mmCIF file with all atom_site columns, C-alpha atoms in Angstrom:
data_model
loop_
_atom_site.group_PDB
_atom_site.id
_atom_site.type_symbol
_atom_site.label_atom_id
_atom_site.label_alt_id
_atom_site.label_comp_id
_atom_site.label_asym_id
_atom_site.label_entity_id
_atom_site.label_seq_id
_atom_site.pdbx_PDB_ins_code
_atom_site.Cartn_x
_atom_site.Cartn_y
_atom_site.Cartn_z
_atom_site.occupancy
_atom_site.B_iso_or_equiv
_atom_site.pdbx_formal_charge
_atom_site.auth_seq_id
_atom_site.auth_comp_id
_atom_site.auth_asym_id
_atom_site.auth_atom_id
_atom_site.pdbx_PDB_model_num
ATOM 1   C CA . MET Q 1 1   ? 126.635 159.479 130.843 1.00 39.00 ? 1   MET Q CA 1
ATOM 2   C CA . VAL Q 1 2   ? 123.932 156.949 130.092 1.00 41.00 ? 2   VAL Q CA 1
ATOM 3   C CA . ASN Q 1 3   ? 124.485 153.879 132.171 1.00 43.00 ? 3   ASN Q CA 1
ATOM 4   C CA . SER Q 1 4   ? 121.945 151.509 130.686 1.00 46.00 ? 4   SER Q CA 1
ATOM 5   C CA . LYS Q 1 5   ? 123.311 148.383 129.071 1.00 50.00 ? 5   LYS Q CA 1
ATOM 6   C CA . ARG Q 1 6   ? 122.486 149.694 125.651 1.00 56.00 ? 6   ARG Q CA 1
ATOM 7   C CA . GLN Q 1 7   ? 124.412 152.910 125.544 1.00 62.00 ? 7   GLN Q CA 1
ATOM 8   C CA . TYR Q 1 8   ? 123.142 155.815 123.529 1.00 76.00 ? 8   TYR Q CA 1
ATOM 9   C CA . ARG Q 1 9   ? 125.910 158.307 123.151 1.00 87.00 ? 9   ARG Q CA 1
ATOM 10  C CA . SER Q 1 10  ? 125.147 161.936 123.735 1.00 90.00 ? 10  SER Q CA 1
ATOM 11  C CA . ARG Q 1 11  ? 126.084 164.608 121.230 1.00 93.00 ? 11  ARG Q CA 1
ATOM 12  C CA . ILE Q 1 12  ? 128.952 165.649 123.487 1.00 95.00 ? 12  ILE Q CA 1
ATOM 13  C CA . GLN Q 1 13  ? 130.144 162.057 123.747 1.00 95.00 ? 13  GLN Q CA 1
ATOM 14  C CA . ILE Q 1 14  ? 130.136 161.443 119.996 1.00 96.00 ? 14  ILE Q CA 1
ATOM 15  C CA . ALA Q 1 15  ? 132.005 164.716 119.428 1.00 96.00 ? 15  ALA Q CA 1
ATOM 16  C CA . ALA Q 1 16  ? 134.564 163.747 122.085 1.00 97.00 ? 16  ALA Q CA 1
ATOM 17  C CA . ASP Q 1 17  ? 134.990 160.266 120.592 1.00 97.00 ? 17  ASP Q CA 1
ATOM 18  C CA . ILE Q 1 18  ? 135.729 161.755 117.179 1.00 97.00 ? 18  ILE Q CA 1
ATOM 19  C CA . LEU Q 1 19  ? 138.128 164.348 118.584 1.00 97.00 ? 19  LEU Q CA 1
ATOM 20  C CA . GLU Q 1 20  ? 139.914 161.684 120.610 1.00 97.00 ? 20  GLU Q CA 1
ATOM 21  C CA . ILE Q 1 21  ? 140.460 159.576 117.479 1.00 97.00 ? 21  ILE Q CA 1
ATOM 22  C CA . ALA Q 1 22  ? 141.552 162.615 115.479 1.00 97.00 ? 22  ALA Q CA 1
ATOM 23  C CA . LYS Q 1 23  ? 143.629 164.343 118.132 1.00 96.00 ? 23  LYS Q CA 1
ATOM 24  C CA . ASN Q 1 24  ? 146.828 163.605 116.226 1.00 95.00 ? 24  ASN Q CA 1
ATOM 25  C CA . GLY Q 1 25  ? 145.132 163.462 112.847 1.00 95.00 ? 25  GLY Q CA 1
ATOM 26  C CA . SER Q 1 26  ? 143.107 160.666 111.308 1.00 96.00 ? 26  SER Q CA 1
ATOM 27  C CA . ARG Q 1 27  ? 141.683 159.653 107.973 1.00 95.00 ? 27  ARG Q CA 1
ATOM 28  C CA . LYS Q 1 28  ? 137.921 159.765 107.594 1.00 94.00 ? 28  LYS Q CA 1
ATOM 29  C CA . THR Q 1 29  ? 137.485 156.004 107.215 1.00 93.00 ? 29  THR Q CA 1
ATOM 30  C CA . ARG Q 1 30  ? 139.458 155.399 110.375 1.00 95.00 ? 30  ARG Q CA 1
ATOM 31  C CA . ILE Q 1 31  ? 137.284 157.860 112.315 1.00 96.00 ? 31  ILE Q CA 1
ATOM 32  C CA . MET Q 1 32  ? 134.178 156.117 110.979 1.00 95.00 ? 32  MET Q CA 1
ATOM 33  C CA . TYR Q 1 33  ? 135.502 152.695 111.935 1.00 95.00 ? 33  TYR Q CA 1
ATOM 34  C CA . LEU Q 1 34  ? 136.944 153.480 115.370 1.00 96.00 ? 34  LEU Q CA 1
ATOM 35  C CA . GLY Q 1 35  ? 134.129 155.884 116.164 1.00 95.00 ? 35  GLY Q CA 1
ATOM 36  C CA . ASN Q 1 36  ? 131.506 153.261 115.318 1.00 94.00 ? 36  ASN Q CA 1
ATOM 37  C CA . LEU Q 1 37  ? 129.516 155.758 113.279 1.00 94.00 ? 37  LEU Q CA 1
ATOM 38  C CA . SER Q 1 38  ? 127.403 155.467 110.149 1.00 94.00 ? 38  SER Q CA 1
ATOM 39  C CA . PHE Q 1 39  ? 128.643 157.374 107.127 1.00 93.00 ? 39  PHE Q CA 1
ATOM 40  C CA . ASP Q 1 40  ? 125.823 159.912 107.383 1.00 94.00 ? 40  ASP Q CA 1
ATOM 41  C CA . LEU Q 1 41  ? 126.276 160.547 111.085 1.00 94.00 ? 41  LEU Q CA 1
ATOM 42  C CA . LEU Q 1 42  ? 130.038 160.833 110.668 1.00 95.00 ? 42  LEU Q CA 1
ATOM 43  C CA . GLN Q 1 43  ? 129.626 163.404 107.901 1.00 95.00 ? 43  GLN Q CA 1
ATOM 44  C CA . LYS Q 1 44  ? 127.179 165.415 109.970 1.00 95.00 ? 44  LYS Q CA 1
ATOM 45  C CA . TYR Q 1 45  ? 129.556 165.493 112.926 1.00 96.00 ? 45  TYR Q CA 1
ATOM 46  C CA . LEU Q 1 46  ? 132.650 166.243 110.869 1.00 96.00 ? 46  LEU Q CA 1
ATOM 47  C CA . ASP Q 1 47  ? 130.885 169.216 109.276 1.00 95.00 ? 47  ASP Q CA 1
ATOM 48  C CA . MET Q 1 48  ? 129.701 170.430 112.654 1.00 95.00 ? 48  MET Q CA 1
ATOM 49  C CA . LEU Q 1 49  ? 133.084 170.054 114.340 1.00 96.00 ? 49  LEU Q CA 1
ATOM 50  C CA . VAL Q 1 50  ? 134.834 171.842 111.479 1.00 96.00 ? 50  VAL Q CA 1
ATOM 51  C CA . ASN Q 1 51  ? 132.191 174.601 111.566 1.00 94.00 ? 51  ASN Q CA 1
ATOM 52  C CA . PHE Q 1 52  ? 132.662 175.113 115.279 1.00 95.00 ? 52  PHE Q CA 1
ATOM 53  C CA . GLY Q 1 53  ? 136.430 175.210 114.965 1.00 95.00 ? 53  GLY Q CA 1
ATOM 54  C CA . LEU Q 1 54  ? 137.077 171.999 116.885 1.00 97.00 ? 54  LEU Q CA 1
ATOM 55  C CA . LEU Q 1 55  ? 138.349 170.011 113.925 1.00 97.00 ? 55  LEU Q CA 1
ATOM 56  C CA . GLU Q 1 56  ? 140.418 170.937 110.901 1.00 96.00 ? 56  GLU Q CA 1
ATOM 57  C CA . ALA Q 1 57  ? 140.249 169.276 107.499 1.00 94.00 ? 57  ALA Q CA 1
ATOM 58  C CA . ARG Q 1 58  ? 143.548 168.394 105.867 1.00 89.00 ? 58  ARG Q CA 1
ATOM 59  C CA . GLY Q 1 59  ? 144.020 167.907 102.152 1.00 79.00 ? 59  GLY Q CA 1
ATOM 60  C CA . GLY Q 1 60  ? 145.496 164.776 100.603 1.00 71.00 ? 60  GLY Q CA 1
ATOM 61  C CA . SER Q 1 61  ? 144.434 161.810 98.521  1.00 70.00 ? 61  SER Q CA 1
ATOM 62  C CA . GLU Q 1 62  ? 141.907 160.873 101.183 1.00 77.00 ? 62  GLU Q CA 1
ATOM 63  C CA . LYS Q 1 63  ? 140.524 163.572 103.420 1.00 86.00 ? 63  LYS Q CA 1
ATOM 64  C CA . SER Q 1 64  ? 141.880 163.559 106.946 1.00 94.00 ? 64  SER Q CA 1
ATOM 65  C CA . TYR Q 1 65  ? 141.069 165.552 110.038 1.00 96.00 ? 65  TYR Q CA 1
ATOM 66  C CA . VAL Q 1 66  ? 142.912 166.802 113.083 1.00 97.00 ? 66  VAL Q CA 1
ATOM 67  C CA . ALA Q 1 67  ? 141.669 168.342 116.325 1.00 97.00 ? 67  ALA Q CA 1
ATOM 68  C CA . THR Q 1 68  ? 142.377 172.057 116.701 1.00 97.00 ? 68  THR Q CA 1
ATOM 69  C CA . GLU Q 1 69  ? 143.546 173.756 119.883 1.00 97.00 ? 69  GLU Q CA 1
ATOM 70  C CA . LYS Q 1 70  ? 139.888 174.394 120.673 1.00 96.00 ? 70  LYS Q CA 1
ATOM 71  C CA . GLY Q 1 71  ? 139.170 170.724 119.991 1.00 97.00 ? 71  GLY Q CA 1
ATOM 72  C CA . ARG Q 1 72  ? 141.873 169.635 122.418 1.00 97.00 ? 72  ARG Q CA 1
ATOM 73  C CA . HIS Q 1 73  ? 140.428 171.938 125.011 1.00 96.00 ? 73  HIS Q CA 1
ATOM 74  C CA . PHE Q 1 74  ? 137.035 170.350 124.410 1.00 97.00 ? 74  PHE Q CA 1
ATOM 75  C CA . LEU Q 1 75  ? 138.603 166.947 125.070 1.00 97.00 ? 75  LEU Q CA 1
ATOM 76  C CA . GLU Q 1 76  ? 140.123 168.156 128.335 1.00 96.00 ? 76  GLU Q CA 1
ATOM 77  C CA . ASP Q 1 77  ? 136.761 169.497 129.500 1.00 96.00 ? 77  ASP Q CA 1
ATOM 78  C CA . TYR Q 1 78  ? 135.186 166.207 128.491 1.00 97.00 ? 78  TYR Q CA 1
ATOM 79  C CA . ARG Q 1 79  ? 137.677 164.174 130.516 1.00 97.00 ? 79  ARG Q CA 1
ATOM 80  C CA . GLU Q 1 80  ? 137.012 166.401 133.522 1.00 96.00 ? 80  GLU Q CA 1
ATOM 81  C CA . LEU Q 1 81  ? 133.280 165.979 133.033 1.00 96.00 ? 81  LEU Q CA 1
ATOM 82  C CA . ARG Q 1 82  ? 133.752 162.210 133.076 1.00 96.00 ? 82  ARG Q CA 1
ATOM 83  C CA . ARG Q 1 83  ? 135.974 162.313 136.123 1.00 97.00 ? 83  ARG Q CA 1
ATOM 84  C CA . TYR Q 1 84  ? 133.633 164.547 138.138 1.00 97.00 ? 84  TYR Q CA 1
ATOM 85  C CA . SER Q 1 85  ? 130.611 162.529 137.035 1.00 96.00 ? 85  SER Q CA 1
ATOM 86  C CA . GLU Q 1 86  ? 132.254 159.339 138.250 1.00 96.00 ? 86  GLU Q CA 1
ATOM 87  C CA . MET Q 1 87  ? 133.199 160.929 141.565 1.00 96.00 ? 87  MET Q CA 1
ATOM 88  C CA . ALA Q 1 88  ? 129.646 162.191 142.017 1.00 96.00 ? 88  ALA Q CA 1
ATOM 89  C CA . GLN Q 1 89  ? 128.332 158.760 141.088 1.00 95.00 ? 89  GLN Q CA 1
ATOM 90  C CA . SER Q 1 90  ? 130.501 157.007 143.672 1.00 95.00 ? 90  SER Q CA 1
ATOM 91  C CA . ARG Q 1 91  ? 129.192 159.379 146.362 1.00 95.00 ? 91  ARG Q CA 1
ATOM 92  C CA . ARG Q 1 92  ? 125.624 158.801 145.184 1.00 94.00 ? 92  ARG Q CA 1
ATOM 93  C CA . ARG Q 1 93  ? 126.098 155.055 145.497 1.00 94.00 ? 93  ARG Q CA 1
ATOM 94  C CA . ALA Q 1 94  ? 127.474 155.440 149.025 1.00 93.00 ? 94  ALA Q CA 1
ATOM 95  C CA . LEU Q 1 95  ? 124.478 157.584 149.989 1.00 94.00 ? 95  LEU Q CA 1
ATOM 96  C CA . GLU Q 1 96  ? 122.021 155.147 148.437 1.00 93.00 ? 96  GLU Q CA 1
ATOM 97  C CA . ALA Q 1 97  ? 123.675 152.282 150.270 1.00 93.00 ? 97  ALA Q CA 1
ATOM 98  C CA . ALA Q 1 98  ? 123.283 154.161 153.555 1.00 92.00 ? 98  ALA Q CA 1
ATOM 99  C CA . LEU Q 1 99  ? 119.555 154.482 152.821 1.00 92.00 ? 99  LEU Q CA 1
ATOM 100 C CA . ALA Q 1 100 ? 119.104 150.942 151.528 1.00 87.00 ? 100 ALA Q CA 1
ATOM 101 C CA . ASN Q 1 101 ? 116.619 148.610 153.050 1.00 61.00 ? 101 ASN Q CA 1
ATOM 102 C CA . ILE Q 1 102 ? 118.344 146.025 155.164 1.00 48.00 ? 102 ILE Q CA 1
ATOM 103 C CA . ALA Q 1 103 ? 115.727 143.378 154.542 1.00 40.00 ? 103 ALA Q CA 1
ATOM 104 C CA . MET O 1 1   ? 119.901 167.065 141.430 1.00 39.00 ? 1   MET O CA 1
ATOM 105 C CA . VAL O 1 2   ? 116.702 168.064 139.695 1.00 41.00 ? 2   VAL O CA 1
ATOM 106 C CA . ASN O 1 3   ? 117.167 171.386 137.976 1.00 43.00 ? 3   ASN O CA 1
ATOM 107 C CA . SER O 1 4   ? 113.641 172.161 136.914 1.00 46.00 ? 4   SER O CA 1
ATOM 108 C CA . LYS O 1 5   ? 112.077 175.270 138.409 1.00 50.00 ? 5   LYS O CA 1
ATOM 109 C CA . ARG O 1 6   ? 109.808 173.193 140.580 1.00 56.00 ? 6   ARG O CA 1
ATOM 110 C CA . GLN O 1 7   ? 112.246 171.125 142.554 1.00 62.00 ? 7   GLN O CA 1
ATOM 111 C CA . TYR O 1 8   ? 111.333 167.666 143.645 1.00 76.00 ? 8   TYR O CA 1
ATOM 112 C CA . ARG O 1 9   ? 113.794 166.540 146.231 1.00 87.00 ? 9   ARG O CA 1
ATOM 113 C CA . SER O 1 10  ? 115.296 163.100 145.948 1.00 90.00 ? 10  SER O CA 1
ATOM 114 C CA . ARG O 1 11  ? 115.290 160.673 148.854 1.00 92.00 ? 11  ARG O CA 1
ATOM 115 C CA . ILE O 1 12  ? 118.976 161.391 149.377 1.00 95.00 ? 12  ILE O CA 1
ATOM 116 C CA . GLN O 1 13  ? 118.333 165.128 149.363 1.00 95.00 ? 13  GLN O CA 1
ATOM 117 C CA . ILE O 1 14  ? 115.513 164.966 151.915 1.00 96.00 ? 14  ILE O CA 1
ATOM 118 C CA . ALA O 1 15  ? 117.645 162.773 154.172 1.00 96.00 ? 15  ALA O CA 1
ATOM 119 C CA . ALA O 1 16  ? 120.554 165.206 153.867 1.00 97.00 ? 16  ALA O CA 1
ATOM 120 C CA . ASP O 1 17  ? 118.307 168.193 154.596 1.00 97.00 ? 17  ASP O CA 1
ATOM 121 C CA . ILE O 1 18  ? 117.048 166.561 157.789 1.00 97.00 ? 18  ILE O CA 1
ATOM 122 C CA . LEU O 1 19  ? 120.551 165.549 158.881 1.00 97.00 ? 19  LEU O CA 1
ATOM 123 C CA . GLU O 1 20  ? 121.842 169.043 158.203 1.00 97.00 ? 20  GLU O CA 1
ATOM 124 C CA . ILE O 1 21  ? 119.126 170.557 160.406 1.00 97.00 ? 21  ILE O CA 1
ATOM 125 C CA . ALA O 1 22  ? 119.734 167.967 163.115 1.00 97.00 ? 22  ALA O CA 1
ATOM 126 C CA . LYS O 1 23  ? 123.514 167.811 162.948 1.00 96.00 ? 23  LYS O CA 1
ATOM 127 C CA . ASN O 1 24  ? 123.800 169.474 166.370 1.00 95.00 ? 24  ASN O CA 1
ATOM 128 C CA . GLY O 1 25  ? 120.433 168.249 167.585 1.00 95.00 ? 25  GLY O CA 1
ATOM 129 C CA . SER O 1 26  ? 116.976 169.585 166.794 1.00 96.00 ? 26  SER O CA 1
ATOM 130 C CA . ARG O 1 27  ? 113.432 169.208 167.996 1.00 94.00 ? 27  ARG O CA 1
ATOM 131 C CA . LYS O 1 28  ? 110.989 167.457 165.729 1.00 94.00 ? 28  LYS O CA 1
ATOM 132 C CA . THR O 1 29  ? 108.849 170.522 165.025 1.00 93.00 ? 29  THR O CA 1
ATOM 133 C CA . ARG O 1 30  ? 111.922 172.496 164.032 1.00 95.00 ? 30  ARG O CA 1
ATOM 134 C CA . ILE O 1 31  ? 113.003 169.758 161.603 1.00 96.00 ? 31  ILE O CA 1
ATOM 135 C CA . MET O 1 32  ? 109.511 169.725 160.117 1.00 95.00 ? 32  MET O CA 1
ATOM 136 C CA . TYR O 1 33  ? 109.460 173.500 159.753 1.00 95.00 ? 33  TYR O CA 1
ATOM 137 C CA . LEU O 1 34  ? 112.992 174.060 158.423 1.00 96.00 ? 34  LEU O CA 1
ATOM 138 C CA . GLY O 1 35  ? 112.881 170.867 156.357 1.00 95.00 ? 35  GLY O CA 1
ATOM 139 C CA . ASN O 1 36  ? 109.637 171.918 154.714 1.00 93.00 ? 36  ASN O CA 1
ATOM 140 C CA . LEU O 1 37  ? 108.133 168.487 155.255 1.00 94.00 ? 37  LEU O CA 1
ATOM 141 C CA . SER O 1 38  ? 104.635 167.260 155.983 1.00 94.00 ? 38  SER O CA 1
ATOM 142 C CA . PHE O 1 39  ? 104.128 165.539 159.313 1.00 93.00 ? 39  PHE O CA 1
ATOM 143 C CA . ASP O 1 40  ? 103.714 162.129 157.667 1.00 94.00 ? 40  ASP O CA 1
ATOM 144 C CA . LEU O 1 41  ? 106.773 162.448 155.470 1.00 94.00 ? 41  LEU O CA 1
ATOM 145 C CA . LEU O 1 42  ? 108.848 163.720 158.369 1.00 95.00 ? 42  LEU O CA 1
ATOM 146 C CA . GLN O 1 43  ? 107.830 160.764 160.516 1.00 95.00 ? 43  GLN O CA 1
ATOM 147 C CA . LYS O 1 44  ? 108.631 158.325 157.722 1.00 95.00 ? 44  LYS O CA 1
ATOM 148 C CA . TYR O 1 45  ? 112.099 159.819 157.266 1.00 96.00 ? 45  TYR O CA 1
ATOM 149 C CA . LEU O 1 46  ? 112.855 160.097 160.973 1.00 95.00 ? 46  LEU O CA 1
ATOM 150 C CA . ASP O 1 47  ? 112.004 156.414 161.430 1.00 95.00 ? 47  ASP O CA 1
ATOM 151 C CA . MET O 1 48  ? 114.119 155.461 158.442 1.00 95.00 ? 48  MET O CA 1
ATOM 152 C CA . LEU O 1 49  ? 117.120 157.557 159.483 1.00 96.00 ? 49  LEU O CA 1
ATOM 153 C CA . VAL O 1 50  ? 116.978 156.178 163.019 1.00 96.00 ? 50  VAL O CA 1
ATOM 154 C CA . ASN O 1 51  ? 116.628 152.629 161.656 1.00 94.00 ? 51  ASN O CA 1
ATOM 155 C CA . PHE O 1 52  ? 119.656 153.070 159.442 1.00 95.00 ? 52  PHE O CA 1
ATOM 156 C CA . GLY O 1 53  ? 121.727 154.535 162.243 1.00 95.00 ? 53  GLY O CA 1
ATOM 157 C CA . LEU O 1 54  ? 122.053 158.007 160.758 1.00 97.00 ? 54  LEU O CA 1
ATOM 158 C CA . LEU O 1 55  ? 119.944 159.771 163.354 1.00 97.00 ? 55  LEU O CA 1
ATOM 159 C CA . GLU O 1 56  ? 119.512 159.257 167.079 1.00 96.00 ? 56  GLU O CA 1
ATOM 160 C CA . ALA O 1 57  ? 116.393 160.019 169.099 1.00 94.00 ? 57  ALA O CA 1
ATOM 161 C CA . ARG O 1 58  ? 116.868 161.900 172.350 1.00 89.00 ? 58  ARG O CA 1
ATOM 162 C CA . GLY O 1 59  ? 114.393 161.835 175.195 1.00 79.00 ? 59  GLY O CA 1
ATOM 163 C CA . GLY O 1 60  ? 112.859 164.937 176.750 1.00 71.00 ? 60  GLY O CA 1
ATOM 164 C CA . SER O 1 61  ? 109.517 166.704 176.953 1.00 70.00 ? 61  SER O CA 1
ATOM 165 C CA . GLU O 1 62  ? 109.452 166.978 173.169 1.00 77.00 ? 62  GLU O CA 1
ATOM 166 C CA . LYS O 1 63  ? 111.321 164.422 171.143 1.00 86.00 ? 63  LYS O CA 1
ATOM 167 C CA . SER O 1 64  ? 114.524 165.668 169.570 1.00 94.00 ? 64  SER O CA 1
ATOM 168 C CA . TYR O 1 65  ? 117.001 164.134 167.179 1.00 96.00 ? 65  TYR O CA 1
ATOM 169 C CA . VAL O 1 66  ? 120.700 164.383 166.502 1.00 97.00 ? 66  VAL O CA 1
ATOM 170 C CA . ALA O 1 67  ? 122.831 163.106 163.629 1.00 97.00 ? 67  ALA O CA 1
ATOM 171 C CA . THR O 1 68  ? 125.093 160.187 164.495 1.00 97.00 ? 68  THR O CA 1
ATOM 172 C CA . GLU O 1 69  ? 128.690 159.779 163.342 1.00 97.00 ? 69  GLU O CA 1
ATOM 173 C CA . LYS O 1 70  ? 127.324 157.800 160.396 1.00 96.00 ? 70  LYS O CA 1
ATOM 174 C CA . GLY O 1 71  ? 124.851 160.605 159.744 1.00 97.00 ? 71  GLY O CA 1
ATOM 175 C CA . ARG O 1 72  ? 127.650 163.181 159.682 1.00 97.00 ? 72  ARG O CA 1
ATOM 176 C CA . HIS O 1 73  ? 129.542 161.007 157.246 1.00 96.00 ? 73  HIS O CA 1
ATOM 177 C CA . PHE O 1 74  ? 126.424 160.852 155.079 1.00 97.00 ? 74  PHE O CA 1
ATOM 178 C CA . LEU O 1 75  ? 126.352 164.655 155.080 1.00 97.00 ? 75  LEU O CA 1
ATOM 179 C CA . GLU O 1 76  ? 130.000 164.834 153.998 1.00 96.00 ? 76  GLU O CA 1
ATOM 180 C CA . ASP O 1 77  ? 129.366 162.439 151.129 1.00 96.00 ? 77  ASP O CA 1
ATOM 181 C CA . TYR O 1 78  ? 126.343 164.491 150.177 1.00 97.00 ? 78  TYR O CA 1
ATOM 182 C CA . ARG O 1 79  ? 128.337 167.736 150.082 1.00 97.00 ? 79  ARG O CA 1
ATOM 183 C CA . GLU O 1 80  ? 130.932 166.041 147.893 1.00 96.00 ? 80  GLU O CA 1
ATOM 184 C CA . LEU O 1 81  ? 128.210 164.723 145.620 1.00 96.00 ? 81  LEU O CA 1
ATOM 185 C CA . ARG O 1 82  ? 126.899 168.270 145.238 1.00 96.00 ? 82  ARG O CA 1
ATOM 186 C CA . ARG O 1 83  ? 130.353 169.700 144.606 1.00 97.00 ? 83  ARG O CA 1
ATOM 187 C CA . TYR O 1 84  ? 131.299 167.092 141.990 1.00 97.00 ? 84  TYR O CA 1
ATOM 188 C CA . SER O 1 85  ? 127.892 167.380 140.337 1.00 96.00 ? 85  SER O CA 1
ATOM 189 C CA . GLU O 1 86  ? 128.338 171.128 140.032 1.00 96.00 ? 86  GLU O CA 1
ATOM 190 C CA . MET O 1 87  ? 131.828 170.737 138.604 1.00 96.00 ? 87  MET O CA 1
ATOM 191 C CA . ALA O 1 88  ? 130.574 168.176 136.093 1.00 96.00 ? 88  ALA O CA 1
ATOM 192 C CA . GLN O 1 89  ? 127.694 170.490 135.222 1.00 95.00 ? 89  GLN O CA 1
ATOM 193 C CA . SER O 1 90  ? 129.995 173.435 134.551 1.00 95.00 ? 90  SER O CA 1
ATOM 194 C CA . ARG O 1 91  ? 132.085 171.269 132.189 1.00 95.00 ? 91  ARG O CA 1
ATOM 195 C CA . ARG O 1 92  ? 128.912 170.044 130.492 1.00 94.00 ? 92  ARG O CA 1
ATOM 196 C CA . ARG O 1 93  ? 127.811 173.620 129.901 1.00 94.00 ? 93  ARG O CA 1
ATOM 197 C CA . ALA O 1 94  ? 131.202 174.507 128.416 1.00 93.00 ? 94  ALA O CA 1
ATOM 198 C CA . LEU O 1 95  ? 130.997 171.493 126.083 1.00 94.00 ? 95  LEU O CA 1
ATOM 199 C CA . GLU O 1 96  ? 127.433 172.305 125.061 1.00 93.00 ? 96  GLU O CA 1
ATOM 200 C CA . ALA O 1 97  ? 128.446 175.895 124.354 1.00 93.00 ? 97  ALA O CA 1
ATOM 201 C CA . ALA O 1 98  ? 131.249 174.642 122.102 1.00 92.00 ? 98  ALA O CA 1
ATOM 202 C CA . LEU O 1 99  ? 128.674 172.632 120.145 1.00 92.00 ? 99  LEU O CA 1
ATOM 203 C CA . ALA O 1 100 ? 126.012 175.327 120.113 1.00 88.00 ? 100 ALA O CA 1
ATOM 204 C CA . ASN O 1 101 ? 124.578 176.604 116.897 1.00 61.00 ? 101 ASN O CA 1
ATOM 205 C CA . ILE O 1 102 ? 125.986 179.995 116.090 1.00 48.00 ? 102 ILE O CA 1
ATOM 206 C CA . ALA O 1 103 ? 122.908 181.173 114.228 1.00 40.00 ? 103 ALA O CA 1
#
């Protein structure tokens, strides 16, 4: 959502990034690496996503995670949010151009 | 766009409001009244919209204005912007609800 050069991800965006990586299951280290998250932040989000039923922990030698049905639905809503935001943004640019100063 | 209780209209929004009022032609006083604009602000916007080819001045005892083809196109883009923004907003709310603290 933030369009500055330095992008700060929103809570929704970080959650969606994690769910996207883990949609077919992923080990924790892979989520940390691909998600570009510190260990602490990753842990906080994993706990939250598991708590809210968006992510499921799987046993094994190293802990892995997979998006639940609810998590996949979250991802779909997120993709729609992105799509509608981009469509709104393209209209906004057209409107701004129509009101731009022709110097 | 602004969702605070006290709404400050954006430049785009004020332009769209004026064009909506004047889409089939409107006298200046009517635009001022329905557009909820001060005389100075109205004059500034009317000049700008005429300059940018979105609005056309008509002669007569009292000056009236009518949206041009370009002005009608601006209005269409604006309605789409609103629609896509609302759709994005509804997805954002769903995503926030999924990440809400269940206390």
